[in-house]
Coordinates of C-alpha atoms in Angstrom, one line a residue:
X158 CA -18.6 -124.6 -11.1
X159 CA -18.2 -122.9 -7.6
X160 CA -15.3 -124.4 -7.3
X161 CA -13.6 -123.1 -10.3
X162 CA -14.6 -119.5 -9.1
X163 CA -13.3 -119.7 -6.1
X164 CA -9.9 -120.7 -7.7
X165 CA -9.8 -118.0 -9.7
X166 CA -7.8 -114.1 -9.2
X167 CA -8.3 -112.3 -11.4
X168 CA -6.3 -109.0 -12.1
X169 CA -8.1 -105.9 -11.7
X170 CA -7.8 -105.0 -15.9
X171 CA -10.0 -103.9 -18.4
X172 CA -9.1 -106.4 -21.0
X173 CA -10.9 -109.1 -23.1
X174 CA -8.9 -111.8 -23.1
X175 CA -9.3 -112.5 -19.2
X176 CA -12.7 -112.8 -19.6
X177 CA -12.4 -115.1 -22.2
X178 CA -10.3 -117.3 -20.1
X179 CA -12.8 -116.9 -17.3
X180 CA -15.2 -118.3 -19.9
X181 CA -13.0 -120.8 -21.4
X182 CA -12.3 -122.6 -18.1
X183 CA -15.6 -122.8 -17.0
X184 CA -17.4 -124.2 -20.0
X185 CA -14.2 -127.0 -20.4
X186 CA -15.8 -127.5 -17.0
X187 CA -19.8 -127.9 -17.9
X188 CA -18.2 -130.0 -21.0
X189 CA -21.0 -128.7 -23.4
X190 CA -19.9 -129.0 -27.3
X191 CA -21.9 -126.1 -28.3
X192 CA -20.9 -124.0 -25.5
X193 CA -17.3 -124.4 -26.6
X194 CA -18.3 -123.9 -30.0
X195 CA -20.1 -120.6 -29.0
X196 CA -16.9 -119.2 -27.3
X197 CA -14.2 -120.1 -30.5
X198 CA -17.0 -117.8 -32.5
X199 CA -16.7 -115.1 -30.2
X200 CA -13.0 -115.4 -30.3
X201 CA -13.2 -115.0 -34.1
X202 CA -15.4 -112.1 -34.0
X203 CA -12.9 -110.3 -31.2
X204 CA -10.0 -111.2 -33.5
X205 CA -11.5 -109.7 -36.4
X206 CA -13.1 -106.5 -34.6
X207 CA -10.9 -103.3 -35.1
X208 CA -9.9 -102.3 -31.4
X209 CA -12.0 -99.1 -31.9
X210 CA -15.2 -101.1 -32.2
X211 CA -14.7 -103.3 -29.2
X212 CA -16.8 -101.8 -26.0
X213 CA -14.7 -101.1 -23.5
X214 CA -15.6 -101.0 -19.4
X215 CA -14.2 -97.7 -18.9
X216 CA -12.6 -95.6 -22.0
X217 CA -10.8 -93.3 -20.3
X218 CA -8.5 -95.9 -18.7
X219 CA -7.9 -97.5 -22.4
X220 CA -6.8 -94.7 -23.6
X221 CA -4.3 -94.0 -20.6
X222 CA -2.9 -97.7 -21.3
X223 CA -2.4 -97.5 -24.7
X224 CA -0.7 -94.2 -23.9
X225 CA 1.9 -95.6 -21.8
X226 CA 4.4 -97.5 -22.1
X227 CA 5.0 -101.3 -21.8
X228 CA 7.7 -100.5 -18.4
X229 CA 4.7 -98.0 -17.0
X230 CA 1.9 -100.4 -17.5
X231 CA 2.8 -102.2 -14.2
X232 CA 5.1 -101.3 -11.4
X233 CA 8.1 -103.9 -11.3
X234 CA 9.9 -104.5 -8.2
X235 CA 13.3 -106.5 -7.0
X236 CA 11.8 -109.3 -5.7
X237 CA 13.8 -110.8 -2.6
X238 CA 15.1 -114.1 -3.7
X239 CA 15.1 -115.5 0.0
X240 CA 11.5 -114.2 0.0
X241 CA 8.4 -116.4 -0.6
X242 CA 8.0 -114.8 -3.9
X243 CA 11.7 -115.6 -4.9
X244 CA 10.9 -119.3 -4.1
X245 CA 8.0 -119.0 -6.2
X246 CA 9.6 -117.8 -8.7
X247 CA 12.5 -119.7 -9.0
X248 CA 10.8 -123.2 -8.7
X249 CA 8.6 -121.9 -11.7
X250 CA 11.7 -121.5 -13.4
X251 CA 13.7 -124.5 -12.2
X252 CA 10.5 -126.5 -12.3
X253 CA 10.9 -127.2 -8.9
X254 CA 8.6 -128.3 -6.3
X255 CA 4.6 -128.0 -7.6
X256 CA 3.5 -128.5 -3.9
X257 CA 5.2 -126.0 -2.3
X258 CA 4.1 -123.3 -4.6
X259 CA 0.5 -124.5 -4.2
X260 CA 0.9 -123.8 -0.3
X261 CA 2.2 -120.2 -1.5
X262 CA -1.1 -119.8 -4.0
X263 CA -3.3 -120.9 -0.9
X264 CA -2.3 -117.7 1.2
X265 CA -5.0 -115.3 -0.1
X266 CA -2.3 -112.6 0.6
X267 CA 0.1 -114.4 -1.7
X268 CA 0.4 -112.1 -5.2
X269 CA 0.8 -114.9 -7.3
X270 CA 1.9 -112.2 -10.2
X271 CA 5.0 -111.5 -8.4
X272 CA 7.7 -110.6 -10.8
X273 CA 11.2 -109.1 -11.2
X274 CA 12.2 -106.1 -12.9
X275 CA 11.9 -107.9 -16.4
X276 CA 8.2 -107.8 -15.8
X277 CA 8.7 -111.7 -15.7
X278 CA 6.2 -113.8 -13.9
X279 CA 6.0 -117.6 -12.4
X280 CA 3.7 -118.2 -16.1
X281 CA 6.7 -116.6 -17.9
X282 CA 9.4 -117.8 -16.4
X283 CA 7.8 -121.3 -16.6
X284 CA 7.6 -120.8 -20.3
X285 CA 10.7 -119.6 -21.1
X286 CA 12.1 -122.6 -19.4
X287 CA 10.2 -125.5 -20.7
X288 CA 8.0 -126.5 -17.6
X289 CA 5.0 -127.6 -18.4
X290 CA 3.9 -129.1 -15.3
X291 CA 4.4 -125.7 -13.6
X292 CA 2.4 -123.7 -16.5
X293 CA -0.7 -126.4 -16.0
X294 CA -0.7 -125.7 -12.5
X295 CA -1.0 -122.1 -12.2
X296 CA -3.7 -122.1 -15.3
X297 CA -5.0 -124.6 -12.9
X298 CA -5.6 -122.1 -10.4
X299 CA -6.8 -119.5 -12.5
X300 CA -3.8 -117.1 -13.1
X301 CA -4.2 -115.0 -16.1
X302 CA -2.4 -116.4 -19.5
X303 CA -2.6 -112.9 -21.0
X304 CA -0.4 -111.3 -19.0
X305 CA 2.4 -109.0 -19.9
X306 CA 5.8 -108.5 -19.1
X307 CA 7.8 -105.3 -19.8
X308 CA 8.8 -105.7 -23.1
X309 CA 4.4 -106.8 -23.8
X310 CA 5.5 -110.4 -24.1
X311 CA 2.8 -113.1 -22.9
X312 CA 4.4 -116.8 -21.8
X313 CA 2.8 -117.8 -25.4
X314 CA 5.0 -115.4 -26.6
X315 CA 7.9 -116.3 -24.7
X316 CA 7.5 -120.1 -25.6
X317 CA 7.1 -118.9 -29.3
X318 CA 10.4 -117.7 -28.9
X319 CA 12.8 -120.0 -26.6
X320 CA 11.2 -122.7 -29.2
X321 CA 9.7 -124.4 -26.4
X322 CA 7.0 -126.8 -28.6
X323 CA 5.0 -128.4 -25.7
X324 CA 4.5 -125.1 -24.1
X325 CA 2.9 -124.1 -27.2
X326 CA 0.9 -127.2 -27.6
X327 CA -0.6 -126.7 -24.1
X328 CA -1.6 -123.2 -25.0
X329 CA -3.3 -124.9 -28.0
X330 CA -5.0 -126.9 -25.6
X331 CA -6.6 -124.6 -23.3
X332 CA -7.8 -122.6 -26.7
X333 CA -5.6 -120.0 -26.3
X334 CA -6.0 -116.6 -29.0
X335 CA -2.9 -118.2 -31.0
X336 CA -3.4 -115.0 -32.9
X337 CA -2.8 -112.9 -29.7
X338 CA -0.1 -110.2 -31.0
X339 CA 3.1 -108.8 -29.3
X340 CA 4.5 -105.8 -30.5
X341 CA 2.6 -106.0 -33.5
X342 CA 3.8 -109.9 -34.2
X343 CA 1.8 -113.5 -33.6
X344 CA 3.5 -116.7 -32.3
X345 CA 4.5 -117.7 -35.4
X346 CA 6.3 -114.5 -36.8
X347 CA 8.3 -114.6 -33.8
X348 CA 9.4 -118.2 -34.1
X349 CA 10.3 -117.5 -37.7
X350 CA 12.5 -114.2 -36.4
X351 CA 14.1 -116.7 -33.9
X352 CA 14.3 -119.7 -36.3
X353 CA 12.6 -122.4 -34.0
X354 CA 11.7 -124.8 -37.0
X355 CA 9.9 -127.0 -34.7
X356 CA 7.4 -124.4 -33.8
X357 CA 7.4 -122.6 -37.3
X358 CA 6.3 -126.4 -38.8
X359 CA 3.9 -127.2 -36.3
X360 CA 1.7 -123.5 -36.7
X361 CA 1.7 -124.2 -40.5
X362 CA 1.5 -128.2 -40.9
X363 CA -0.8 -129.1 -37.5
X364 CA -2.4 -126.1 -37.0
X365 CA -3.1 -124.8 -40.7
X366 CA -2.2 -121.3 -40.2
X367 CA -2.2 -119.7 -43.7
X368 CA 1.1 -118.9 -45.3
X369 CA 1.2 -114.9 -46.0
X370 CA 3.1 -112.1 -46.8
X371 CA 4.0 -111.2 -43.0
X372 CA 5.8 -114.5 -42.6
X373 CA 7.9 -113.8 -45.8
X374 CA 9.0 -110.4 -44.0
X375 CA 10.2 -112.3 -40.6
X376 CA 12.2 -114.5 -42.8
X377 CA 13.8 -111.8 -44.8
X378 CA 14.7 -110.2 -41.6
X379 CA 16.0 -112.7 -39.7
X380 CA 15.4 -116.0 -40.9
X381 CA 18.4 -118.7 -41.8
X382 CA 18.7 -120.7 -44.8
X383 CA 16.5 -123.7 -43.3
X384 CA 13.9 -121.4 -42.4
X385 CA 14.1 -120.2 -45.7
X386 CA 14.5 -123.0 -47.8
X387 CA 11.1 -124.5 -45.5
X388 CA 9.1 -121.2 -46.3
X389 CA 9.6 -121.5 -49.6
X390 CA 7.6 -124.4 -49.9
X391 CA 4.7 -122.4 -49.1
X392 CA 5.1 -120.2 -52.6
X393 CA 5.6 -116.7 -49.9
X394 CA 8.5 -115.0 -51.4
X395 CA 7.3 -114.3 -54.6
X396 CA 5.3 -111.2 -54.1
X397 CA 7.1 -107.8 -53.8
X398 CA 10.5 -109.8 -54.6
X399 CA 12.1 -106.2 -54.2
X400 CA 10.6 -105.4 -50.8
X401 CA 12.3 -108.5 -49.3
X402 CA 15.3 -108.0 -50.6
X403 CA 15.7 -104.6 -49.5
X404 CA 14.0 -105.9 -45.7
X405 CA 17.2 -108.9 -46.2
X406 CA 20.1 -105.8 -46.7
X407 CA 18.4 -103.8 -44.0
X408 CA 19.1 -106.5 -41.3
X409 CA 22.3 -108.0 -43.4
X410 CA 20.4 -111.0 -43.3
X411 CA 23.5 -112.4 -45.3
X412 CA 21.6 -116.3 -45.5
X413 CA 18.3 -114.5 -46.7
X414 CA 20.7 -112.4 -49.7
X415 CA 22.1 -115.4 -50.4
X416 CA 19.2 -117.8 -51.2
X417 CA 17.2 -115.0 -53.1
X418 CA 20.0 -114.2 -55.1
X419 CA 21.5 -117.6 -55.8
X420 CA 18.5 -119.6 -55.4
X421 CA 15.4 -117.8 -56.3
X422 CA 17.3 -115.9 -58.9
X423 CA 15.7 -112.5 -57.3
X424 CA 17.3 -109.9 -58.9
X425 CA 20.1 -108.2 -57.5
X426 CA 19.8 -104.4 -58.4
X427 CA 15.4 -105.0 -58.0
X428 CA 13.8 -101.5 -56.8
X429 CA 11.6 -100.3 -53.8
X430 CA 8.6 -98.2 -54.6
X431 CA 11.5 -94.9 -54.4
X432 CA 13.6 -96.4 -56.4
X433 CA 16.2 -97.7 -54.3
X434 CA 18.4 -101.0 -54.6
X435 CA 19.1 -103.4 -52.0
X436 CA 22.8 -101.7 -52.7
X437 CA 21.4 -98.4 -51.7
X438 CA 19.7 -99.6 -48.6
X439 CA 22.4 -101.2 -47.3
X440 CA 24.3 -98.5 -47.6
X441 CA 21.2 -96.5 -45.5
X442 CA 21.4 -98.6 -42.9
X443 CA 25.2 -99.1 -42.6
X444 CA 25.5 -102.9 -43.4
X445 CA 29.0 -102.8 -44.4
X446 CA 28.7 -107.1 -44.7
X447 CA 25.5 -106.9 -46.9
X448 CA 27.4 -103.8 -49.2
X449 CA 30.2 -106.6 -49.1
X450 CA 28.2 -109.2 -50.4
X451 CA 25.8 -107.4 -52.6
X452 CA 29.0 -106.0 -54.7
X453 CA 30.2 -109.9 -54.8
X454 CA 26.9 -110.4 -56.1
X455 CA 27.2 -107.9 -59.2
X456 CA 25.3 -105.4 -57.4
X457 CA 25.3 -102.0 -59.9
X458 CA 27.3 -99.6 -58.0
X459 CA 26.2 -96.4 -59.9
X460 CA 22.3 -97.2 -60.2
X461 CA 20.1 -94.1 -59.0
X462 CA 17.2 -93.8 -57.2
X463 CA 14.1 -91.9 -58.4
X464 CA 15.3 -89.0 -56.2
X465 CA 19.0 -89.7 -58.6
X466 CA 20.5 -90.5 -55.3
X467 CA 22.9 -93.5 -55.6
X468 CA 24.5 -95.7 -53.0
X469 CA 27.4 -93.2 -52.5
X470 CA 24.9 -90.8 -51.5
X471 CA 23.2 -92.7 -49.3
X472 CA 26.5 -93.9 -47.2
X473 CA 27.4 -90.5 -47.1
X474 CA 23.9 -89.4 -45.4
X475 CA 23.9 -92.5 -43.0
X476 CA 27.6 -91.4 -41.9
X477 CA 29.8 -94.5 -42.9
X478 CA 32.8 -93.8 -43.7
X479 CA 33.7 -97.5 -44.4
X480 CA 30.8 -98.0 -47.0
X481 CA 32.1 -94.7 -48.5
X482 CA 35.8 -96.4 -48.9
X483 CA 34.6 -99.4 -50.2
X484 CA 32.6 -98.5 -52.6
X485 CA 35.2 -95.5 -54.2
X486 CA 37.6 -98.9 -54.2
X487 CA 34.9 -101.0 -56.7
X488 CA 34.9 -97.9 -58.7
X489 CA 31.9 -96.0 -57.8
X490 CA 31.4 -93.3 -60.1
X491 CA 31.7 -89.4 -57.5
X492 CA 29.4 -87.4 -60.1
X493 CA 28.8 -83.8 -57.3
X494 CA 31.6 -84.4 -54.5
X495 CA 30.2 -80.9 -53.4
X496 CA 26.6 -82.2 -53.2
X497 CA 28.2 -84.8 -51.1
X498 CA 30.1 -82.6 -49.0
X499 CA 27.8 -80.2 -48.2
X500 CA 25.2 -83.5 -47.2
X501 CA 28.0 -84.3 -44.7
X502 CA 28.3 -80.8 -43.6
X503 CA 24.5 -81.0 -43.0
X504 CA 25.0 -83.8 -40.5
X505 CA 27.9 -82.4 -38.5
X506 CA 29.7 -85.6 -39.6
X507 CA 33.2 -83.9 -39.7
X508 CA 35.0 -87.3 -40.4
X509 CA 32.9 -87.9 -43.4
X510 CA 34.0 -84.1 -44.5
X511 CA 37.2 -84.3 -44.5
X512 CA 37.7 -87.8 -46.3
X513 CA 35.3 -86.5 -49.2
X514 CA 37.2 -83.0 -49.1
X515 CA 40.9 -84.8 -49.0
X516 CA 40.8 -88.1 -49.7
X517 CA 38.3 -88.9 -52.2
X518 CA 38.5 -85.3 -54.1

């Protein structure tokens, strides 16, 4: 037990997760089953506690975090790479020499959370790269696995996303919060965004984690058609059909349009809770290869919103003049080329003026 406190450096944080790291590592070292039992409850009840219920140590502080943001958190510095903490850092990368940066961690001067101007650390960079061996070593010596980078990544995080499995695994493990969140999404949401199958599978077949509606959004985002087609299996894009649609034209997800359409059979000209068609949103957001696609797919050029705006109108607010083209070339019906004009005028979008006022009138 003393010896597993005296291995330990802690940051100087107000967090939870720390502490349950602190406690995680010292009962897996009293090897008591109802110790360990005790702690996966507590985890539970944290998980499921609204933020504004948990104590805190000092409120003003939380407050100035959450305030901030992820770049003000921590002060990030050019790290020397002929330094000691560029050797660190690069064998935790390269996944280099173990020893050596155990001589480093023995200097109680040593920051062993040196990092670069990413925000990276020797946990993080070990993650992104695979190394395992490195990753068990410094939770060895007690460095903190909650740790953030700039862009409020963990090394879980990072893992989730490179698609590095065994990383994740040993997370597992050491009974990691595997529903610790970055930027409002878990582990497995941002495999799904980055279509690592491997770890998608394993959080749903080996770990049980329950199929919802969240995971159906990733997918409609970003997701590819093996991601999809995988998903599906689960029965998770059948609610709000429309909503994922829209989410697929948003990002031009073009695989996502693609298997709802042709494979699920959503329907193509489906409405938002405004009234809007995927047409129309793509459109919004300027996706000239989803407006491409979605016209290929019988998409109802003229369809109106519940504010009787149609997709015309909405490529004209969002300042495409390409969507604008190719739509008046499938015959889009121009029912107030003044409304649109003066919509145009409204956004200082001269180009969009003058092909309404000479082109298209």
């Amino acid at each position: 037990m003393i010896q597993i406190l005296q291995s330990m450096r802690l940051v100087k944080e107000v967090e939870l997760e720390p502490n349950l790291q602190l406690l995680d590592l010292i009962f897996h070292f009293m090897n008591i089953p109802i110790l360990n039992l005790l702690l996966n409850e507590i985890k539970k009840f944290i998980c499921n506690t609204p933020k504004s219920k948990i104590p805190q140590l000092d409120e003003s502080k939380e407050i100035e975090e959450k305030s901030a943001q992820p770049t003000e958190k921590c002060c990030f510095k050019p790290i020397d790479i002929n330094s000691n903490e560029g050797t660190f850092l690069q064998a935790a990368k390269k996944g280099g020499n173990i020893q050596l940066m155990e001589e480093y961690m023995s200097d109680p001067n040593f920051d062993i959370y040196c990092c670069g101007t990413t925000g990276n650390n020797a946990m993080m960079l070990a993650a992104l790269e695979g190394n395992v061996e490195i990753i068990k070593m410094l939770h060895k010596h007690g460095m903190n696995m909650y740790k953030r980078n700039a862009d409020n990544l963990t090394a879980f995080h990072i893992a989730a996303i490179k698609g590095n499995l065994d990383v994740i695994k040993y997370f597992v493990s050491i009974n990691f919060n595997l529903q610790c969140r970055a930027n409002n999404l878990n582990g497995l949401e941002l495999a799904i965004l980055n279509n690592n199958m491997n770890i998608v599978q394993y959080f749903l077949e080996e770990l049980d984690f329950e199929p919802v509606f969240d995971y159906a959004v990733a997918a409609s985002s970003h997701g590819k058609r093996d991601i999809l087609t995988y998903l599906n299996r689960f029965n998770i894009f059948w609610e709000k059909q429309n909503i994922l649609l829209n989410i697929a034209a948003s990002k031009c997800n073009l695989d996502a349009i693609n298997y709802f359409i042709d494979d699920l059979h959503f329907d193509v000209n489906s409405r938002d809770q405004e009234g809007r068609t995927p047409l129309m949103i793509a459109a919004l957001t300027k996706q000239e290869e989803a407006v491409d696609l979605l016209i290929e797919k019988k998409a109802d050029i003229n369809m109106k919103s519940d504010e009787f705006k149609d997709a015309f109108y909405y490529a004209v607010e969002s300042g495409s003049t390409n969507i604008v083209c190719k739509l008046f070339i499938n015959n889009a019906k121009i029912e107030n080329i003044n409304q649109l004009i003066t919509v145009a005028k409204a956004k200082n979008d001269e180009k969009m003026v003058r092909l309404l006022t000479n082109d298209l009138n």
